[in-house]
Coordinates of C-alpha atoms in Angstrom, one line a residue:
G1 CA 2.5 -13.9 54.8
I2 CA 3.8 -15.5 58.0
S3 CA 2.9 -19.3 58.9
T4 CA 0.7 -20.6 61.7
A5 CA 3.6 -22.4 63.6
A6 CA 5.5 -19.2 63.7
L7 CA 2.6 -17.3 65.0
E8 CA 2.1 -20.2 67.6
R9 CA 5.9 -19.4 68.5
M10 CA 5.1 -15.6 69.2
R11 CA 2.2 -16.2 71.3
A12 CA 4.2 -19.1 73.2
V13 CA 6.8 -16.0 73.9
A14 CA 4.1 -13.3 74.6
A15 CA 2.8 -15.8 77.0
K16 CA 6.2 -16.4 78.7
Y17 CA 6.2 -12.6 79.9
P18 CA 4.1 -10.4 82.4
P19 CA 2.0 -7.6 82.1
S20 CA 5.3 -5.4 82.9
V21 CA 6.7 -6.3 79.8
L22 CA 4.2 -6.4 77.5
R23 CA 2.0 -3.6 78.5
G24 CA -1.4 -4.9 78.3
Q25 CA -0.8 -5.8 74.6
P26 CA -0.1 -8.9 72.8
L27 CA 3.7 -8.8 71.8
V28 CA 2.8 -10.0 68.2
E29 CA 0.6 -6.7 67.8
T30 CA 3.5 -4.2 68.6
T31 CA 6.5 -3.5 66.1
V32 CA 8.9 -0.9 66.2
R33 CA 10.5 -0.1 62.7
V34 CA 14.2 0.4 62.6
A35 CA 16.8 1.6 60.1
T36 CA 20.3 2.4 59.9
W37 CA 22.4 4.0 57.2
N38 CA 25.5 5.4 56.4
L39 CA 25.4 8.6 54.5
W40 CA 28.9 8.8 53.9
W41 CA 29.5 12.6 54.8
R42 CA 30.3 15.1 52.0
Y43 CA 32.3 13.0 50.3
G44 CA 31.4 12.6 46.6
P45 CA 28.7 14.2 44.8
W46 CA 27.0 14.9 48.0
E47 CA 24.6 17.5 47.1
A48 CA 23.2 15.5 43.9
R49 CA 22.7 12.5 46.2
Q50 CA 20.5 14.4 49.0
P51 CA 17.0 13.9 47.0
A52 CA 18.0 10.1 46.8
I53 CA 18.5 9.9 50.6
V54 CA 15.3 11.3 51.3
A55 CA 13.6 9.0 48.9
A56 CA 14.8 5.8 50.3
L57 CA 14.5 6.6 53.6
R58 CA 10.8 7.8 52.8
A59 CA 10.3 4.3 51.3
V60 CA 11.9 2.4 54.1
N61 CA 9.3 4.5 56.8
A62 CA 10.9 3.4 59.9
D63 CA 10.2 4.8 63.2
V64 CA 13.4 5.4 64.2
V65 CA 16.3 6.0 61.9
C66 CA 19.9 5.7 63.0
L67 CA 22.4 7.6 60.7
Q68 CA 26.6 7.7 60.6
E69 CA 28.3 10.0 58.5
V70 CA 25.9 12.9 59.2
W71 CA 27.5 16.4 58.4
Q72 CA 26.7 19.6 60.7
E73 CA 28.3 22.8 59.8
T74 CA 29.8 24.3 63.2
A75 CA 29.0 27.7 62.4
T76 CA 26.3 29.5 64.5
G77 CA 23.1 28.6 62.8
G78 CA 24.7 26.3 60.4
A79 CA 23.0 23.6 58.4
S80 CA 22.6 20.1 59.8
Q81 CA 21.9 17.2 57.7
A82 CA 20.4 15.7 60.8
R83 CA 17.5 18.5 61.1
I84 CA 17.1 18.7 57.6
L85 CA 16.5 15.0 56.6
A86 CA 13.9 15.2 59.7
E87 CA 12.2 18.4 58.6
E88 CA 12.0 16.6 55.1
L89 CA 10.5 12.8 56.3
G90 CA 8.3 14.4 59.1
Y91 CA 10.2 13.4 62.0
A92 CA 9.3 15.3 65.0
H93 CA 12.3 14.7 66.8
H94 CA 16.3 13.7 66.2
A95 CA 19.6 14.0 68.0
F96 CA 23.1 14.4 66.7
E97 CA 26.6 13.5 68.2
G98 CA 29.8 14.6 66.3
K99 CA 33.2 15.2 67.4
R100 CA 35.6 15.0 64.2
D101 CA 35.8 18.5 62.3
I102 CA 36.8 18.9 58.7
D103 CA 37.0 22.4 57.6
K104 CA 34.2 23.4 60.3
V105 CA 31.8 20.7 59.2
L106 CA 31.5 17.9 61.8
M107 CA 31.1 14.2 60.7
G108 CA 29.0 12.2 63.6
V109 CA 26.1 10.2 64.4
A110 CA 22.4 11.0 64.5
I111 CA 19.0 9.3 65.4
L112 CA 15.6 10.3 63.8
S113 CA 12.1 9.3 65.9
R114 CA 8.9 9.4 65.1
W115 CA 8.2 9.8 69.0
P116 CA 9.8 12.0 72.0
I117 CA 13.8 11.9 72.7
K118 CA 14.5 12.2 76.1
A119 CA 18.0 13.1 77.2
P120 CA 20.0 12.4 74.2
A121 CA 23.5 11.6 75.5
G122 CA 26.9 10.6 73.8
K123 CA 30.2 9.2 74.1
A124 CA 33.7 9.3 72.8
L125 CA 35.3 6.2 71.8
P126 CA 39.0 5.3 72.3
P127 CA 41.2 5.7 69.0
C128 CA 43.2 2.9 70.7
G129 CA 46.6 4.4 69.8
Y130 CA 45.6 4.6 65.9
D131 CA 44.8 8.2 63.9
D132 CA 42.1 9.6 66.3
E133 CA 39.0 9.3 64.0
R134 CA 36.6 10.9 66.6
R135 CA 34.6 8.0 66.9
V136 CA 31.3 8.5 69.2
V137 CA 28.3 6.5 70.0
L138 CA 24.9 8.4 70.5
R139 CA 22.0 7.1 73.2
A140 CA 18.2 8.3 72.6
Q141 CA 15.7 7.3 74.9
I142 CA 12.9 7.2 73.0
E143 CA 9.4 7.5 74.7
G144 CA 7.5 5.4 72.6
P145 CA 3.7 4.0 72.8
R146 CA 4.7 1.1 74.8
G147 CA 7.3 3.0 77.0
P148 CA 11.0 4.1 76.8
L149 CA 12.9 2.4 74.2
S150 CA 16.9 3.0 74.5
V151 CA 18.1 3.2 71.0
Y152 CA 22.2 3.5 70.5
C153 CA 23.9 4.5 67.2
T154 CA 27.7 4.1 66.4
H155 CA 30.2 3.8 63.9
L156 CA 33.9 2.4 64.4
N157 CA 37.1 2.4 62.9
W158 CA 36.9 1.1 59.6
K159 CA 40.5 -0.1 58.3
P160 CA 40.6 -3.6 58.3
D161 CA 43.7 -4.2 60.2
Q162 CA 42.4 -2.5 63.7
S163 CA 39.9 -5.2 64.7
D164 CA 41.8 -4.9 68.1
C165 CA 40.4 -1.2 68.3
R166 CA 37.0 -2.3 67.3
V167 CA 36.7 -4.5 70.1
K168 CA 38.0 -1.9 72.4
Q169 CA 35.5 0.4 70.9
L170 CA 32.8 -1.9 71.2
A171 CA 33.5 -2.4 75.1
E172 CA 33.0 1.0 75.8
V173 CA 29.8 1.0 74.0
C174 CA 28.5 -1.8 76.0
K175 CA 29.6 -0.2 79.0
F176 CA 27.7 2.8 77.9
I177 CA 24.6 0.3 77.3
R178 CA 24.8 -1.1 80.7
A179 CA 25.0 2.4 82.3
G180 CA 22.1 3.7 80.5
P181 CA 18.5 4.4 81.6
G182 CA 17.3 1.4 83.9
G183 CA 14.0 -0.4 84.7
E184 CA 13.1 -0.5 81.2
D185 CA 11.0 -3.2 79.8
M186 CA 11.8 -3.0 76.3
P187 CA 15.3 -4.1 75.3
P188 CA 18.2 -2.0 74.2
V189 CA 18.6 -1.4 70.4
L190 CA 22.0 -0.8 68.9
C191 CA 22.6 0.2 65.4
G192 CA 25.1 1.3 63.2
D193 CA 28.4 1.1 61.0
L194 CA 30.7 -1.6 62.9
N195 CA 33.1 -1.9 59.9
A196 CA 33.5 -5.8 60.9
V197 CA 31.7 -8.8 59.2
P198 CA 29.5 -11.2 61.6
E199 CA 32.5 -13.4 61.5
S200 CA 34.7 -11.1 63.1
D201 CA 35.9 -11.0 66.6
E202 CA 34.4 -8.1 67.7
V203 CA 31.0 -9.0 66.4
R204 CA 31.1 -12.7 67.6
R205 CA 32.0 -11.1 71.3
L206 CA 29.2 -8.2 70.8
T207 CA 26.3 -11.5 70.0
G208 CA 27.3 -13.6 73.0
K209 CA 29.4 -16.0 70.3
G210 CA 32.4 -15.3 71.9
E211 CA 33.9 -14.0 75.3
V212 CA 30.9 -11.0 75.9
L213 CA 32.4 -7.5 75.9
E214 CA 30.4 -6.4 79.1
K215 CA 28.9 -9.2 82.0
G216 CA 25.2 -10.1 80.9
L217 CA 25.1 -8.3 77.7
A218 CA 24.9 -9.9 74.3
L219 CA 22.8 -8.4 71.6
A220 CA 21.2 -10.4 69.0
D221 CA 21.6 -9.6 65.4
A222 CA 18.1 -8.7 63.7
W223 CA 19.2 -9.7 60.1
E224 CA 20.4 -13.3 61.4
V225 CA 17.3 -13.7 63.8
T226 CA 15.2 -12.9 60.4
H227 CA 16.9 -14.1 57.6
P228 CA 18.5 -17.8 59.3
G229 CA 21.0 -19.3 56.5
G230 CA 19.8 -16.5 54.0
P231 CA 22.7 -15.5 51.0
T232 CA 25.1 -13.6 51.9
A233 CA 25.2 -12.0 48.7
A234 CA 22.1 -10.5 49.6
A235 CA 23.0 -9.3 53.0
A236 CA 26.0 -7.0 51.8
T237 CA 25.9 -3.5 53.0
W238 CA 29.4 -2.8 51.3
S239 CA 29.3 -3.6 47.8
A240 CA 32.2 -3.6 45.9
E241 CA 30.3 -3.2 42.8
N242 CA 29.4 0.4 44.2
P243 CA 32.2 2.7 41.9
W244 CA 32.9 5.0 45.1
A245 CA 33.5 1.9 47.4
A246 CA 35.4 0.1 44.6
A247 CA 39.0 1.6 45.1
E248 CA 38.9 0.4 48.3
L249 CA 39.7 -3.0 47.1
L250 CA 37.3 -4.5 49.5
A251 CA 35.0 -7.4 49.1
S252 CA 31.5 -6.8 49.2
R253 CA 30.6 -7.9 52.9
R254 CA 27.6 -7.0 55.9
I255 CA 29.4 -4.7 58.4
D256 CA 26.0 -2.2 59.4
Y257 CA 23.7 -3.9 62.0
V258 CA 20.6 -3.4 64.1
L259 CA 20.8 -5.7 67.0
A260 CA 19.0 -5.9 70.2
G261 CA 19.3 -7.2 73.5
Q262 CA 17.2 -10.2 75.2
P263 CA 13.5 -9.1 76.0
G264 CA 11.7 -9.4 79.7
P265 CA 13.5 -8.4 82.6

């Protein structure tokens, strides 16, 4: 359970903000559960693992789900993984953005939501002189129970030697966030596979531990906030023990994130 001291700290935070932020409700009584997951497109035995994906997401029971490496067939009436998952899991709303076409099947990102999605929008990210992986960021303005919440989902270049490109891609993501819908009481949420560890230049700048990528925007790393000093091994989202990942010869590490802006005006 949660400690009394923690409750007192949250009450102090709640007292700090005006009703326009709290919308007349105690801050401690409202939560939004957000999940992020890279589904690995149609690599490997993709059809066999679809039931496991559904089961895992059902167990998580998030209000909003951000997904990367989502597939969508380009043919008219073609199958859409985002739509299939939304229907099987009972999410009434979903959005997809994808630019990379592999044999008439797009690879992109998607957002599933319990609540209505208003005016979804996508933006292409720069290849920075490397092979163009057609990276994108997707925004969904979600009409939640306490008002609008802007959720962003992205997936950055993956190679270890492309940190410079990930910095540029995140700079574009941050500009996209700053240019998004204004006047919201709820902070923006950014989810995705950033292909970068917390100590990397790109993540440090995104979280305000270095020179910020966009003036006035520093995002909080949800794992770091909720697991201060937590074990690194338990946080790994890329596992070298996974036989499908072992071939890359990369160490287990945390490269997937849920991040949020600062609350309040």
